[in-house]
Coordinates of C-alpha atoms in Angstrom, one line a residue:
Chain A
M1 CA 63.8 47.7 135.7
L2 CA 61.3 48.2 132.9
A3 CA 61.8 51.0 130.4
E4 CA 59.7 52.0 127.4
F5 CA 61.4 54.1 124.8
S6 CA 60.6 55.8 121.5
I7 CA 62.9 57.4 119.0
V8 CA 61.8 60.0 116.5
P9 CA 64.0 61.5 113.8
L10 CA 63.1 65.1 112.6
G11 CA 63.9 66.3 109.1
V12 CA 63.4 63.0 107.3
G13 CA 59.8 63.4 106.3
S14 CA 56.6 62.2 108.0
S15 CA 57.3 58.5 107.5
I16 CA 60.0 57.2 109.9
G17 CA 59.5 53.5 109.4
D18 CA 63.0 52.9 108.0
Q19 CA 64.6 54.4 111.1
L20 CA 62.3 52.5 113.4
A21 CA 63.2 49.3 111.6
E22 CA 66.9 50.0 112.2
V23 CA 66.1 50.6 115.9
L24 CA 64.2 47.4 116.2
K25 CA 66.9 45.3 114.6
I26 CA 69.3 46.6 117.3
V27 CA 66.8 45.8 120.0
D28 CA 66.0 42.4 118.7
S29 CA 69.7 41.4 118.6
S30 CA 70.5 42.9 122.0
G31 CA 69.5 39.8 124.0
L32 CA 67.3 41.9 126.4
P33 CA 63.7 40.9 126.9
Y34 CA 61.5 43.3 124.9
K35 CA 58.0 43.9 123.7
I36 CA 57.2 46.2 120.8
N37 CA 53.9 48.2 120.8
P38 CA 52.4 50.8 118.3
M39 CA 53.9 53.7 120.3
G40 CA 57.3 52.3 121.6
T41 CA 59.4 49.4 122.8
V42 CA 59.5 48.1 126.3
V43 CA 62.7 46.5 127.5
E44 CA 63.7 44.9 130.8
G45 CA 67.2 44.9 132.4
E46 CA 69.5 46.7 134.7
W47 CA 70.0 50.5 134.4
D48 CA 73.3 50.3 132.5
E49 CA 72.3 47.6 130.0
V50 CA 69.0 49.3 129.2
M51 CA 70.7 52.7 128.8
K52 CA 73.5 51.2 126.7
L53 CA 70.9 49.8 124.3
V54 CA 68.9 53.1 124.1
K55 CA 72.1 55.0 123.5
K56 CA 73.0 52.6 120.7
C57 CA 69.6 53.0 119.1
H58 CA 69.6 56.8 119.5
K59 CA 73.1 57.2 118.0
A60 CA 72.2 54.9 115.1
V61 CA 69.3 57.2 114.1
M62 CA 71.3 60.4 114.9
K63 CA 74.1 59.2 112.5
N64 CA 71.9 59.7 109.4
G65 CA 69.9 62.6 110.7
E66 CA 70.1 66.2 112.0
R67 CA 67.8 66.0 115.0
V68 CA 66.4 63.1 117.1
L69 CA 63.9 63.1 119.9
T70 CA 64.1 60.2 122.3
D71 CA 61.7 59.5 125.2
I72 CA 62.4 57.0 127.9
S73 CA 60.0 56.0 130.7
I74 CA 61.4 53.9 133.5
D75 CA 59.6 51.8 136.2
D76 CA 62.1 50.5 138.7
R77 CA 60.8 48.3 141.5
K78 CA 62.9 46.5 144.1
G79 CA 62.9 42.8 144.2
M80 CA 60.7 42.5 141.1
P81 CA 62.3 40.6 138.2
S82 CA 60.5 39.4 135.1
R83 CA 57.9 42.2 135.3
I84 CA 57.7 42.5 131.5
D85 CA 55.3 39.6 131.5
Q86 CA 54.0 39.9 135.1
K87 CA 52.6 43.4 135.1
V88 CA 49.9 42.8 132.5
K89 CA 49.1 39.3 134.0
S90 CA 48.7 40.9 137.4
V91 CA 46.1 43.3 136.0
E92 CA 44.3 40.5 134.1
R93 CA 44.1 38.5 137.3
R94 CA 42.5 41.4 139.2
I95 CA 39.9 41.9 136.4
G96 CA 39.4 38.2 135.8
K97 CA 39.6 38.7 132.0
T98 CA 42.2 38.5 129.2
L99 CA 43.0 41.9 127.8
K100 CA 44.0 42.9 124.2
K101 CA 47.7 43.0 123.6
Chain B
M1 CA 71.8 67.7 123.8
L2 CA 68.9 68.8 125.9
A3 CA 67.1 66.5 128.3
E4 CA 64.2 67.0 130.6
F5 CA 63.7 64.5 133.4
S6 CA 61.3 63.9 136.3
I7 CA 61.6 61.4 139.1
V8 CA 58.6 60.2 141.1
P9 CA 58.9 57.8 144.1
L10 CA 55.9 55.6 144.8
G11 CA 55.0 54.4 148.2
V12 CA 56.1 57.5 150.2
G13 CA 52.8 59.3 150.2
S14 CA 51.3 62.0 147.9
S15 CA 53.9 64.6 148.9
I16 CA 57.3 63.9 147.3
G17 CA 59.0 67.3 147.9
D18 CA 61.7 65.9 150.1
Q19 CA 62.8 63.5 147.4
L20 CA 62.7 66.2 144.7
A21 CA 64.8 68.5 147.0
E22 CA 67.4 65.7 147.1
V23 CA 67.4 65.4 143.3
L24 CA 67.7 69.1 142.8
K25 CA 70.7 69.3 145.2
I26 CA 72.4 66.7 143.0
V27 CA 71.5 68.6 139.8
D28 CA 72.6 72.0 141.2
S29 CA 76.0 70.6 142.2
S30 CA 76.6 68.7 139.0
G31 CA 78.0 71.6 137.1
L32 CA 75.7 71.0 134.1
P33 CA 73.6 73.9 132.8
Y34 CA 70.0 73.3 134.1
K35 CA 66.6 74.9 134.4
I36 CA 63.9 73.7 136.8
N37 CA 60.2 74.1 136.0
P38 CA 57.0 72.9 137.8
M39 CA 57.0 69.6 136.0
G40 CA 60.7 68.6 135.6
T41 CA 64.3 69.7 135.2
V42 CA 66.0 70.5 131.9
V43 CA 69.7 69.8 131.6
E44 CA 72.2 70.3 128.8
G45 CA 75.2 68.2 128.0
E46 CA 76.6 65.2 126.2
W47 CA 74.7 61.9 126.3
D48 CA 77.0 60.3 128.9
E49 CA 77.2 63.2 131.3
V50 CA 73.4 63.8 131.2
M51 CA 72.7 60.1 131.7
K52 CA 75.2 59.8 134.5
L53 CA 73.4 62.7 136.3
V54 CA 70.0 61.2 135.8
K55 CA 71.2 57.8 137.0
K56 CA 72.7 59.4 140.1
C57 CA 69.4 61.2 140.9
H58 CA 67.3 58.0 140.2
K59 CA 69.5 55.8 142.4
A60 CA 69.4 58.4 145.2
V61 CA 65.6 58.3 145.3
M62 CA 65.5 54.5 144.8
K63 CA 67.9 54.1 147.8
N64 CA 65.1 55.1 150.3
G65 CA 62.2 53.8 148.3
E66 CA 60.6 50.7 146.9
R67 CA 59.6 52.0 143.5
V68 CA 60.7 54.9 141.4
L69 CA 59.3 56.2 138.0
T70 CA 61.7 58.3 135.9
D71 CA 60.8 60.0 132.7
I72 CA 63.5 61.4 130.3
S73 CA 62.8 63.4 127.1
I74 CA 65.8 64.0 124.9
D75 CA 66.2 66.6 122.1
D76 CA 69.5 66.1 120.3
R77 CA 70.4 68.4 117.4
K78 CA 73.7 68.4 115.5
G79 CA 75.8 71.5 115.7
M80 CA 73.6 73.2 118.3
P81 CA 75.2 74.0 121.6
S82 CA 73.7 76.3 124.3
R83 CA 70.2 75.5 123.3
I84 CA 69.0 75.6 126.9
D85 CA 68.7 79.4 126.5
Q86 CA 68.4 79.7 122.7
K87 CA 65.3 77.6 122.1
V88 CA 62.9 79.8 124.1
K89 CA 64.6 83.0 122.7
S90 CA 64.2 81.7 119.2
V91 CA 60.4 81.3 119.7
E92 CA 60.2 84.8 121.3
R93 CA 62.0 86.3 118.4
R94 CA 59.5 84.7 116.0
I95 CA 56.5 86.0 118.0
G96 CA 58.1 89.4 118.8
K97 CA 57.1 89.1 122.4
T98 CA 58.6 88.0 125.7
L99 CA 56.9 84.9 127.1
K100 CA 56.3 83.8 130.7
K101 CA 59.0 81.6 132.1
Chain C
M1 CA 45.9 70.6 137.7
L2 CA 49.3 71.2 136.1
A3 CA 50.0 69.9 132.6
E4 CA 53.2 70.1 130.6
F5 CA 52.8 69.6 126.8
S6 CA 55.0 69.6 123.8
I7 CA 53.9 69.4 120.1
V8 CA 56.2 68.2 117.4
P9 CA 55.3 68.3 113.6
L10 CA 57.0 65.6 111.4
G11 CA 57.7 66.2 107.8
V12 CA 58.5 69.9 108.0
G13 CA 62.3 69.6 108.4
S14 CA 64.4 69.6 111.5
S15 CA 63.6 73.2 112.5
I16 CA 60.1 73.5 114.0
G17 CA 60.4 77.0 115.4
D18 CA 57.6 78.4 113.2
Q19 CA 55.1 75.8 114.4
L20 CA 56.2 76.3 118.1
A21 CA 55.7 80.1 117.7
E22 CA 52.2 79.5 116.5
V23 CA 51.5 77.2 119.5
L24 CA 52.9 79.8 122.0
K25 CA 50.8 82.6 120.5
I26 CA 47.7 80.4 121.2
V27 CA 48.9 79.6 124.7
D28 CA 49.8 83.2 125.5
S29 CA 46.4 84.5 124.5
S30 CA 44.5 81.7 126.3
G31 CA 44.3 83.4 129.6
L32 CA 45.6 80.3 131.5
P33 CA 48.6 80.6 133.7
Y34 CA 51.6 79.2 131.8
K35 CA 55.4 78.8 131.9
I36 CA 57.5 78.0 128.8
N37 CA 60.7 76.0 129.2
P38 CA 63.2 74.7 126.6
M39 CA 61.4 71.3 126.3
G40 CA 57.7 72.3 126.7
T41 CA 55.0 74.5 128.1
V42 CA 53.4 74.1 131.6
V43 CA 49.8 75.3 132.0
E44 CA 47.5 75.3 135.0
G45 CA 43.7 74.9 134.9
E46 CA 40.8 72.5 135.1
W47 CA 40.9 69.4 133.0
D48 CA 38.5 70.7 130.3
E49 CA 40.2 74.1 129.9
V50 CA 43.7 72.6 129.7
M51 CA 42.6 70.0 127.2
K52 CA 40.7 72.5 125.1
L53 CA 43.9 74.5 124.8
V54 CA 46.1 71.6 124.0
K55 CA 43.6 70.4 121.3
K56 CA 43.5 73.9 119.8
C57 CA 47.4 73.9 119.6
H58 CA 47.6 70.4 118.2
K59 CA 44.9 71.1 115.6
A60 CA 46.7 74.3 114.5
V61 CA 49.9 72.5 113.8
M62 CA 48.1 69.5 112.2
K63 CA 46.3 71.9 109.9
N64 CA 49.5 72.6 107.9
G65 CA 51.2 69.2 108.5
E66 CA 50.9 65.6 107.8
R67 CA 51.8 64.2 111.2
V68 CA 52.0 65.6 114.6
L69 CA 53.3 64.1 117.9
T70 CA 51.9 65.6 121.1
D71 CA 53.0 64.7 124.6
I72 CA 51.0 65.7 127.7
S73 CA 52.1 65.1 131.3
I74 CA 49.5 65.8 134.0
D75 CA 50.0 66.3 137.8
D76 CA 46.6 66.6 139.4
R77 CA 46.4 67.1 143.2
K78 CA 43.3 67.8 145.3
G79 CA 43.0 71.1 147.1
M80 CA 46.2 72.5 145.6
P81 CA 45.6 75.6 143.4
S82 CA 48.4 77.9 142.1
R83 CA 50.9 75.1 142.0
I84 CA 52.6 76.5 138.9
D85 CA 54.5 78.9 141.2
Q86 CA 54.4 76.9 144.5
K87 CA 56.0 73.6 143.3
V88 CA 59.4 75.1 142.6
K89 CA 59.3 77.4 145.6
S90 CA 58.5 74.4 147.9
V91 CA 61.6 72.6 146.6
E92 CA 63.7 75.8 147.1
R93 CA 62.5 76.2 150.6
R94 CA 63.5 72.6 151.4
I95 CA 67.0 73.2 150.0
G96 CA 67.4 76.7 151.3
K97 CA 68.7 77.9 148.0
T98 CA 67.3 79.7 144.8
L99 CA 67.5 77.3 141.8
K100 CA 68.0 78.2 138.1
K101 CA 64.8 78.7 136.2
Chain D
M1 CA 45.0 59.1 116.0
L2 CA 46.9 56.8 118.3
A3 CA 47.4 57.6 121.9
E4 CA 49.3 55.8 124.7
F5 CA 48.5 56.7 128.2
S6 CA 49.5 55.7 131.7
I7 CA 47.9 56.7 135.0
V8 CA 49.8 56.6 138.3
P9 CA 48.2 57.4 141.7
L10 CA 50.4 58.8 144.4
G11 CA 49.9 58.2 148.1
V12 CA 48.4 54.7 147.8
G13 CA 51.6 52.7 148.3
S14 CA 54.1 51.2 145.8
S15 CA 51.6 48.7 144.4
I16 CA 49.0 50.3 142.1
G17 CA 47.5 47.3 140.5
D18 CA 44.0 47.8 141.9
Q19 CA 43.8 51.3 140.3
L20 CA 45.2 50.0 137.0
A21 CA 42.6 47.2 137.0
E22 CA 39.9 49.8 137.4
V23 CA 41.4 51.8 134.5
L24 CA 41.6 48.8 132.2
K25 CA 38.0 47.8 132.9
I26 CA 37.0 51.3 131.7
V27 CA 39.2 51.0 128.6
D28 CA 38.0 47.4 127.8
S29 CA 34.3 48.5 127.9
S30 CA 34.9 51.7 125.9
G31 CA 34.6 50.1 122.5
L32 CA 37.7 51.8 121.3
P33 CA 40.5 49.6 119.8
Y34 CA 43.2 49.2 122.4
K35 CA 46.4 47.3 123.2
I36 CA 47.8 47.0 126.7
N37 CA 51.6 46.8 127.3
P38 CA 53.7 46.7 130.5
M39 CA 54.1 50.5 130.6
G40 CA 50.8 51.8 129.3
T41 CA 47.7 51.4 127.1
V42 CA 47.5 52.4 123.4
V43 CA 44.1 53.4 122.1
E44 CA 43.0 54.5 118.7
G45 CA 40.2 57.0 117.9
E46 CA 39.4 60.6 117.2
W47 CA 40.7 63.3 119.5
D48 CA 37.5 63.8 121.4
E49 CA 36.7 60.1 122.0
V50 CA 40.3 59.3 123.1
M51 CA 40.4 62.3 125.5
K52 CA 36.9 61.5 126.9
L53 CA 38.2 58.0 127.7
V54 CA 41.5 59.2 129.3
K55 CA 39.5 61.8 131.4
K56 CA 37.1 59.1 132.6
C57 CA 40.0 56.9 133.6
H58 CA 41.9 59.7 135.3
K59 CA 38.9 60.9 137.2
A60 CA 38.1 57.3 138.4
V61 CA 41.6 57.0 139.9
M62 CA 41.4 60.6 141.3
K63 CA 38.1 59.9 143.0
N64 CA 39.8 57.6 145.6
G65 CA 43.1 59.3 145.7
E66 CA 44.8 62.6 146.6
R67 CA 47.2 62.9 143.6
V68 CA 47.3 61.3 140.1
L69 CA 49.9 61.6 137.4
T70 CA 48.7 60.9 133.9
D71 CA 50.9 60.8 130.8
I72 CA 49.5 60.9 127.2
S73 CA 51.5 60.5 124.0
I74 CA 49.7 61.2 120.8
D75 CA 50.7 60.2 117.2
D76 CA 48.2 61.8 114.8
R77 CA 48.7 61.2 111.1
K78 CA 46.4 62.3 108.3
G79 CA 44.7 59.6 106.2
M80 CA 46.0 56.8 108.3
P81 CA 43.2 54.8 110.1
S82 CA 43.8 51.4 111.7
R83 CA 47.4 52.2 112.7
I84 CA 47.1 50.3 116.0
D85 CA 47.8 47.1 114.0
Q86 CA 49.6 48.5 111.0
K87 CA 52.5 50.4 112.7
V88 CA 54.1 47.3 114.1
K89 CA 53.4 45.3 110.9
S90 CA 55.0 48.0 108.8
V91 CA 58.2 47.7 110.8
E92 CA 58.2 43.9 110.7
R93 CA 57.8 44.0 106.9
R94 CA 60.8 46.3 106.7
I95 CA 62.9 43.9 108.9
G96 CA 61.5 40.7 107.3
K97 CA 61.0 39.3 110.8
T98 CA 58.2 38.9 113.4
L99 CA 59.0 40.9 116.5
K100 CA 58.1 40.2 120.2
K101 CA 54.8 41.8 121.3

């Protein structure tokens, strides 16, 4: 399945780049396929491995904070592996044009 | 922590009430405190028990479908139990007025 | 259409109840049907009136802050008015049980 | 401000690529800076121009469907233009490593 998640600490000021850097280090070393975008991180894997990763990231930010908001959006489709690359390509094929990424 | 989640099956038509009923039966029998609203269900519990419940609901809908979209929003705050009732009351106290629920 | 929205100011500490109270005052005086829950507020109306309300709330919080995160989830269904009450009732009818709200 | 949005039609089957292609054509011709990812599209602009675009996309999908779910996540920060490129670069600088996009 595909999952996009974002983690926001409250009570640490309006800049949260340090916490996001910590999250992305964890994601990058997880071994799961991922893609970062300006609003979140998309990962691909089975339910348990994705949720284990999101929990690890959430707990890491929670450790040094008082309150953390985490959003997770899941798109789970039977018999469809490697969708982290294929979904955008499929739309580009339909349009006949390369889109900005 | 508090978590709101919603589960949407694709490919079963534009009415998804049967699937939502199945989800709510699982939630209602879980033993976790919950509140249903027109756009989702809010539950309160520790990370693992909340995620176990959401996974069970997601898998139940996935069982009879091809594709399922699940959104989860988490609000985790240290030292704050029983927030499923207190959050709304806290806002009402500040306004000095009972709000529609 | 139905829309649930939540507004989170960053940089004002981990308690954001004062800002939420301001938002709920605006919602309560808007005249649109609404329901508040522990994770957000559901409103019902046409696209333009719902978005006008969300913008007014977002800008009110932005006025006294540096950074604001606003999430909006829309469920738009043709020929279905008054869904803010009917959606939950429809699920309860299917289950044959009153659920917690 | 930055906004990520996703639009999901219900009642058209489990493949929604044709509808997404229509949405991306509208986004690509809007003139607003954007980035597509496997779970949504991030655009940058003022509130009114972003919401005008999202409404146009939502209405285009609604035109040929019965029910459409649209999610919008907004990150609005004072005095911060061109964040659609800068946010990811800022995290990469902190980590000292180029991340997957």
